[in-house]
Short mmCIF file of C-alpha atoms in Angstrom, two decimals:
data_model
loop_
_atom_site.label_atom_id
_atom_site.label_comp_id
_atom_site.label_asym_id
_atom_site.label_seq_id
_atom_site.Cartn_x
_atom_site.Cartn_y
_atom_site.Cartn_z
CA UNK A 1 -24.45 77.35 -45.50
CA UNK A 2 -21.32 76.96 -44.29
CA UNK A 3 -19.50 73.95 -45.01
CA UNK A 4 -17.73 72.22 -42.06
CA UNK A 5 -14.95 69.70 -42.27
CA UNK A 6 -14.81 66.08 -41.03
CA UNK A 7 -12.25 67.17 -38.46
CA UNK A 8 -13.97 70.17 -37.41
CA UNK A 9 -17.31 67.75 -37.04
CA UNK A 10 -15.34 65.25 -35.02
CA UNK A 11 -14.22 67.47 -32.67
CA UNK A 12 -18.30 68.96 -32.09
CA UNK A 13 -19.96 65.47 -31.79
CA UNK A 14 -17.17 64.80 -29.17
CA UNK A 15 -17.65 67.93 -27.36
CA UNK A 16 -21.45 67.59 -27.19
CA UNK A 17 -21.12 64.37 -25.96
CA UNK A 18 -18.95 64.91 -23.45
CA UNK A 19 -21.38 68.12 -22.03
CA UNK A 20 -24.07 65.58 -22.27
CA UNK A 21 -22.85 62.84 -19.79
CA UNK A 22 -21.65 65.64 -17.53
CA UNK A 23 -24.75 66.57 -17.49
CA UNK A 24 -27.39 63.87 -17.10
CA UNK A 25 -27.50 61.62 -14.14
CA UNK A 26 -25.56 59.19 -12.74
CA UNK A 27 -26.92 56.45 -14.95
CA UNK A 28 -23.82 55.09 -15.98
CA UNK A 29 -22.53 55.38 -12.87
CA UNK A 30 -20.39 52.47 -10.58
CA UNK A 31 -24.28 50.87 -8.33
CA UNK A 32 -24.25 52.03 -4.98
CA UNK A 33 -25.46 48.77 -3.71
CA UNK A 34 -23.97 47.42 -0.67
CA UNK A 35 -22.45 43.92 -1.30
CA UNK A 36 -23.96 40.64 1.28
CA UNK A 37 -19.92 39.65 1.59
CA UNK A 38 -16.85 41.71 2.58
CA UNK A 39 -14.22 41.63 -0.66
CA UNK A 40 -10.88 40.12 -0.26
CA UNK A 41 -8.41 43.28 0.60
CA UNK A 42 -5.60 42.90 -1.83
CA UNK A 43 -1.96 42.23 -0.04
CA UNK A 44 -0.81 45.44 1.41
CA UNK A 45 2.78 44.79 -0.44
CA UNK A 46 5.22 42.62 -2.52
CA UNK A 47 6.64 41.91 0.25
CA UNK A 48 7.80 38.35 1.63
CA UNK A 49 5.80 37.09 3.90
CA UNK A 50 7.87 36.19 7.53
CA UNK A 51 6.23 33.71 10.24
CA UNK A 52 2.56 32.40 10.05
CA UNK A 53 0.17 34.26 7.96
CA UNK A 54 -2.61 35.08 10.95
CA UNK A 55 -5.06 36.61 8.20
CA UNK A 56 -4.75 32.81 6.75
CA UNK A 57 -5.70 31.67 10.45
CA UNK A 58 -8.90 34.28 10.82
CA UNK A 59 -10.43 33.71 7.45
CA UNK A 60 -10.46 29.91 7.75
CA UNK A 61 -12.77 29.98 11.06
CA UNK A 62 -14.79 32.75 9.08
CA UNK A 63 -14.93 30.58 6.21
CA UNK A 64 -13.04 32.52 3.41
CA UNK A 65 -10.10 32.71 1.91
CA UNK A 66 -7.30 35.53 0.90
CA UNK A 67 -6.09 35.95 -2.23
CA UNK A 68 -2.74 33.98 -2.96
CA UNK A 69 0.24 36.05 -3.04
CA UNK A 70 1.86 37.09 -6.20
CA UNK A 71 4.01 34.96 -8.18
CA UNK A 72 7.25 36.63 -7.81
CA UNK A 73 6.89 35.83 -3.35
CA UNK A 74 4.97 32.64 -3.29
CA UNK A 75 6.66 29.36 -2.39
CA UNK A 76 6.29 26.26 -0.82
CA UNK A 77 7.58 27.87 2.32
CA UNK A 78 6.07 31.61 2.05
CA UNK A 79 2.34 30.70 1.31
CA UNK A 80 0.59 27.39 0.90
CA UNK A 81 -2.88 27.24 0.93
CA UNK A 82 -5.14 24.84 2.83
CA UNK A 83 -6.91 22.98 0.22
CA UNK A 84 -3.58 22.67 -1.54
CA UNK A 85 -1.99 20.59 1.48
CA UNK A 86 -5.07 18.47 2.01
CA UNK A 87 -4.83 16.97 -1.70
CA UNK A 88 -1.23 17.29 -1.94
CA UNK A 89 0.65 16.68 1.22
CA UNK A 90 3.91 17.26 1.57
CA UNK A 91 6.70 15.22 3.43
CA UNK A 92 7.90 18.13 5.76
CA UNK A 93 11.27 15.98 6.04
CA UNK A 94 13.00 13.17 4.95
CA UNK A 95 11.58 10.21 7.25
CA UNK A 96 9.84 7.71 5.80
CA UNK A 97 6.67 6.92 7.31
CA UNK A 98 5.86 3.26 7.59
CA UNK A 99 2.50 1.13 7.01
CA UNK A 100 2.06 0.34 10.76
CA UNK A 101 0.63 -3.20 10.22
CA UNK A 102 -0.47 -3.87 13.74
CA UNK A 103 -3.88 -2.89 13.14
CA UNK A 104 -4.94 -4.84 10.76
CA UNK A 105 -8.18 -6.91 12.01
CA UNK A 106 -8.38 -10.48 11.48
CA UNK A 107 -11.60 -12.76 12.81
CA UNK A 108 -10.75 -16.05 13.94
CA UNK A 109 -12.65 -19.13 12.01
CA UNK A 110 -11.89 -22.84 13.17
CA UNK A 111 -12.15 -25.42 10.66
CA UNK A 112 -13.21 -28.79 10.23
CA UNK A 113 -9.66 -29.79 11.18
CA UNK A 114 -9.30 -28.34 14.02
CA UNK A 115 -7.28 -25.21 12.52
CA UNK A 116 -7.61 -21.89 13.32
CA UNK A 117 -7.33 -19.43 10.44
CA UNK A 118 -7.05 -15.57 11.15
CA UNK A 119 -8.69 -14.32 8.44
CA UNK A 120 -9.36 -10.25 6.98
CA UNK A 121 -12.43 -9.16 6.93
CA UNK A 122 -11.61 -8.44 2.57
CA UNK A 123 -11.01 -11.99 2.43
CA UNK A 124 -15.22 -12.97 2.92
CA UNK A 125 -15.82 -10.67 -0.20
CA UNK A 126 -12.68 -11.52 -2.34
CA UNK A 127 -12.18 -15.39 -2.54
CA UNK A 128 -14.59 -16.85 0.39
CA UNK A 129 -14.03 -20.23 -1.13
CA UNK A 130 -10.57 -19.94 -0.18
CA UNK A 131 -11.73 -21.28 3.27
CA UNK A 132 -12.74 -24.33 1.75
CA UNK A 133 -9.49 -24.85 -0.37
CA UNK A 134 -7.46 -24.52 3.13
CA UNK A 135 -9.58 -27.42 4.56
CA UNK A 136 -9.34 -29.51 2.06
CA UNK A 137 -5.54 -28.79 2.04
CA UNK A 138 -5.40 -29.20 5.52
CA UNK A 139 -7.44 -32.43 5.58
CA UNK A 140 -4.45 -33.71 3.04
CA UNK A 141 -1.72 -33.35 5.18
CA UNK A 142 -3.43 -34.27 8.32
CA UNK A 143 -3.65 -38.06 6.78
CA UNK A 144 -0.04 -37.88 5.38
CA UNK A 145 2.08 -36.78 8.30
CA UNK A 146 2.19 -38.52 11.22
CA UNK A 147 -0.12 -38.95 14.18
CA UNK A 148 2.65 -37.13 16.64
CA UNK A 149 2.55 -34.21 14.89
CA UNK A 150 -1.34 -33.58 14.76
CA UNK A 151 -1.52 -31.41 17.78
CA UNK A 152 1.58 -29.44 17.06
CA UNK A 153 -0.06 -28.52 13.08
CA UNK A 154 -3.67 -27.78 14.88
CA UNK A 155 -1.94 -25.12 17.25
CA UNK A 156 -0.63 -23.52 14.15
CA UNK A 157 -2.75 -20.95 12.85
CA UNK A 158 -3.13 -19.51 9.36
CA UNK A 159 -2.70 -15.58 8.57
CA UNK A 160 -4.96 -14.77 6.12
CA UNK A 161 -4.89 -11.91 4.43
CA UNK A 162 -6.63 -10.60 1.02
CA UNK A 163 -3.61 -8.15 0.45
CA UNK A 164 -0.75 -7.29 2.29
CA UNK A 165 1.93 -3.95 2.33
CA UNK A 166 4.54 -2.89 4.18
CA UNK A 167 7.60 -0.44 4.48
CA UNK A 168 7.76 2.93 3.23
CA UNK A 169 4.16 4.37 2.83
CA UNK A 170 5.36 6.43 -0.38
CA UNK A 171 7.20 3.41 -1.87
CA UNK A 172 5.41 0.55 -0.01
CA UNK A 173 6.76 -3.78 -0.66
CA UNK A 174 4.00 -5.68 -1.97
CA UNK A 175 3.93 -9.13 -0.67
CA UNK A 176 1.85 -12.17 -2.49
CA UNK A 177 3.64 -15.36 -1.42
CA UNK A 178 3.45 -17.91 1.40
CA UNK A 179 5.74 -17.82 4.62
CA UNK A 180 6.39 -19.03 7.55
CA UNK A 181 7.21 -16.85 10.44
CA UNK A 182 9.83 -18.61 12.93
CA UNK A 183 10.73 -15.69 14.84
CA UNK A 184 9.37 -12.20 15.46
CA UNK A 185 12.19 -10.28 14.18
CA UNK A 186 11.29 -9.53 10.69
CA UNK A 187 7.72 -8.94 11.87
CA UNK A 188 8.33 -6.24 14.14
CA UNK A 189 11.36 -4.74 13.00
CA UNK A 190 10.54 -5.05 9.07
CA UNK A 191 7.05 -5.19 8.58
CA UNK A 192 5.57 -3.21 11.61
CA UNK A 193 3.35 -6.13 12.93
CA UNK A 194 2.18 -8.20 15.16
CA UNK A 195 4.19 -10.55 17.56
CA UNK A 196 2.00 -12.54 17.50
CA UNK A 197 2.57 -14.11 14.36
CA UNK A 198 5.60 -16.05 15.45
CA UNK A 199 5.98 -19.41 14.84
CA UNK A 200 2.76 -18.99 12.46
CA UNK A 201 2.15 -19.59 8.62
CA UNK A 202 0.82 -15.93 6.88
CA UNK A 203 -1.03 -16.18 3.15
CA UNK A 204 -0.43 -12.49 1.69
CA UNK A 205 -2.57 -13.21 -1.24
CA UNK A 206 -5.28 -15.48 -0.25
CA UNK A 207 -5.83 -15.01 -5.04
CA UNK A 208 -2.68 -16.24 -5.02
CA UNK A 209 -3.11 -18.94 -2.65
CA UNK A 210 -6.16 -20.20 -4.90
CA UNK A 211 -4.29 -20.62 -8.45
CA UNK A 212 -0.60 -21.50 -7.02
CA UNK A 213 -1.75 -24.11 -4.90
CA UNK A 214 -3.13 -26.02 -8.26
CA UNK A 215 1.00 -26.38 -9.24
CA UNK A 216 1.17 -28.04 -6.14
CA UNK A 217 -1.49 -31.15 -6.49
CA UNK A 218 -3.49 -29.07 -3.94
CA UNK A 219 -1.99 -29.70 -0.46
CA UNK A 220 1.21 -29.53 -1.90
CA UNK A 221 1.77 -25.45 -1.02
CA UNK A 222 1.07 -25.61 2.49
CA UNK A 223 2.44 -28.86 3.21
CA UNK A 224 5.78 -27.28 2.22
CA UNK A 225 4.59 -24.53 5.37
CA UNK A 226 3.65 -27.21 7.66
CA UNK A 227 7.25 -28.49 7.09
CA UNK A 228 8.90 -25.24 7.95
CA UNK A 229 7.08 -25.44 11.37
CA UNK A 230 8.43 -29.40 12.06
CA UNK A 231 12.33 -28.40 11.07
CA UNK A 232 12.06 -25.84 13.53
CA UNK A 233 10.39 -27.52 16.21
CA UNK A 234 10.25 -31.14 15.61
CA UNK A 235 14.21 -32.22 14.52
CA UNK A 236 16.85 -31.74 17.35
CA UNK A 237 18.12 -28.19 17.51
CA UNK A 238 15.75 -26.81 15.15
CA UNK A 239 16.59 -24.46 12.28
CA UNK A 240 20.42 -25.73 12.94
CA UNK A 241 19.95 -29.72 12.62
CA UNK A 242 23.06 -31.02 11.57
CA UNK A 243 21.99 -33.89 9.29
CA UNK A 244 19.55 -31.19 7.72
CA UNK A 245 22.76 -28.61 6.68
CA UNK A 246 25.17 -31.53 5.72
CA UNK A 247 22.42 -32.72 3.14
CA UNK A 248 21.93 -28.98 2.31
CA UNK A 249 25.89 -28.56 1.40
CA UNK A 250 26.17 -32.09 -0.24
CA UNK A 251 23.33 -31.19 -2.71
CA UNK A 252 24.99 -27.61 -3.20
CA UNK A 253 28.33 -28.94 -4.33
CA UNK A 254 26.28 -31.74 -6.38
CA UNK A 255 25.26 -29.29 -8.90
CA UNK A 256 21.54 -31.75 -9.78
CA UNK A 257 19.80 -28.99 -9.02
CA UNK A 258 20.98 -25.86 -11.14
CA UNK A 259 18.31 -27.36 -14.13
CA UNK A 260 14.99 -28.28 -12.67
CA UNK A 261 11.59 -28.76 -14.49
CA UNK A 262 9.62 -26.08 -12.79
CA UNK A 263 5.20 -26.24 -11.88
CA UNK A 264 5.25 -22.57 -12.08
CA UNK A 265 6.06 -21.89 -15.63
CA UNK A 266 2.61 -21.45 -17.60
CA UNK A 267 2.40 -18.09 -17.62
CA UNK A 268 5.82 -16.75 -16.34
CA UNK A 269 7.78 -14.23 -18.55
CA UNK A 270 10.59 -16.18 -19.39
CA UNK A 271 9.09 -18.87 -22.06
CA UNK A 272 10.89 -21.89 -20.05
CA UNK A 273 9.90 -24.93 -17.59
CA UNK A 274 13.72 -25.17 -16.16
CA UNK A 275 15.55 -23.16 -13.67
CA UNK A 276 17.00 -23.66 -11.37
CA UNK A 277 15.58 -24.87 -7.69
CA UNK A 278 15.19 -22.29 -5.41
CA UNK A 279 15.07 -23.84 -2.24
CA UNK A 280 19.03 -24.86 -3.03
CA UNK A 281 19.44 -21.25 -1.90
CA UNK A 282 17.75 -21.44 1.57
CA UNK A 283 18.63 -24.19 4.34
CA UNK A 284 14.91 -24.11 5.59
CA UNK A 285 12.96 -24.46 1.52
CA UNK A 286 15.63 -27.14 0.97
CA UNK A 287 13.91 -29.18 3.38
CA UNK A 288 10.85 -28.44 3.63
CA UNK A 289 10.76 -29.05 -0.54
CA UNK A 290 12.51 -32.58 0.11
CA UNK A 291 10.44 -33.61 3.34
CA UNK A 292 7.50 -32.42 1.09
CA UNK A 293 8.42 -34.95 -1.73
CA UNK A 294 8.80 -38.26 0.50
#
């Protein structure tokens, strides 16, 4: 009886396995069934694509997407999938895209006091009680102001927003205060808004108005803005009235307004109840603040 070594036994077993696999039917061969969809073809070469990818347009129409090119040639200019361009828009140039505020929707609301409020629809959901606050504040303003200016107050509209942003779409500016538009220059050139808001009062954030009005005994905040309207339309020469300008210069030189008590000290980042009187920086705010305190 012959004894076969381990090396010879492994060689004999390998040759017998190869012979069996070659003579057996195609049990281990690749399946020949036809797939219900075509397989994507590999890229013909690793060259940098030039021009538009026509194959990508064709695949978009048929509902399939091509395989991305090799990483060595993939870039934002050579290849960009449709899905990535939709989810991550790329700014093709350095020119800013400005927010268009001319498309904002306002609903006219006539308060019992006779003042018209142009209200954004979101205000009815976020702060519906702000209309009641405006009715109370404006009624108190009409009691304080003389009868000769009531017609001017009632024809001054109030534009009420839930929130307001303007400027570059990718770096917007958010406003939360209340203001009076003396003309349409800033509205058209900076805010890209409608010029119909000129000579009217605008509240940029209704929730902020509800909180800030508490610092001014209710009607003091909206009365301040109405005094801007009186300054422009009632006084002689409007915003260039010489008497107001002389009083403004005297107040700045006196230094009495460098340290004043603040009404809005609560909740501020700096824990102090005194500070520089902000209206001393602007002529219009100076007149409105002095007229409001009378």
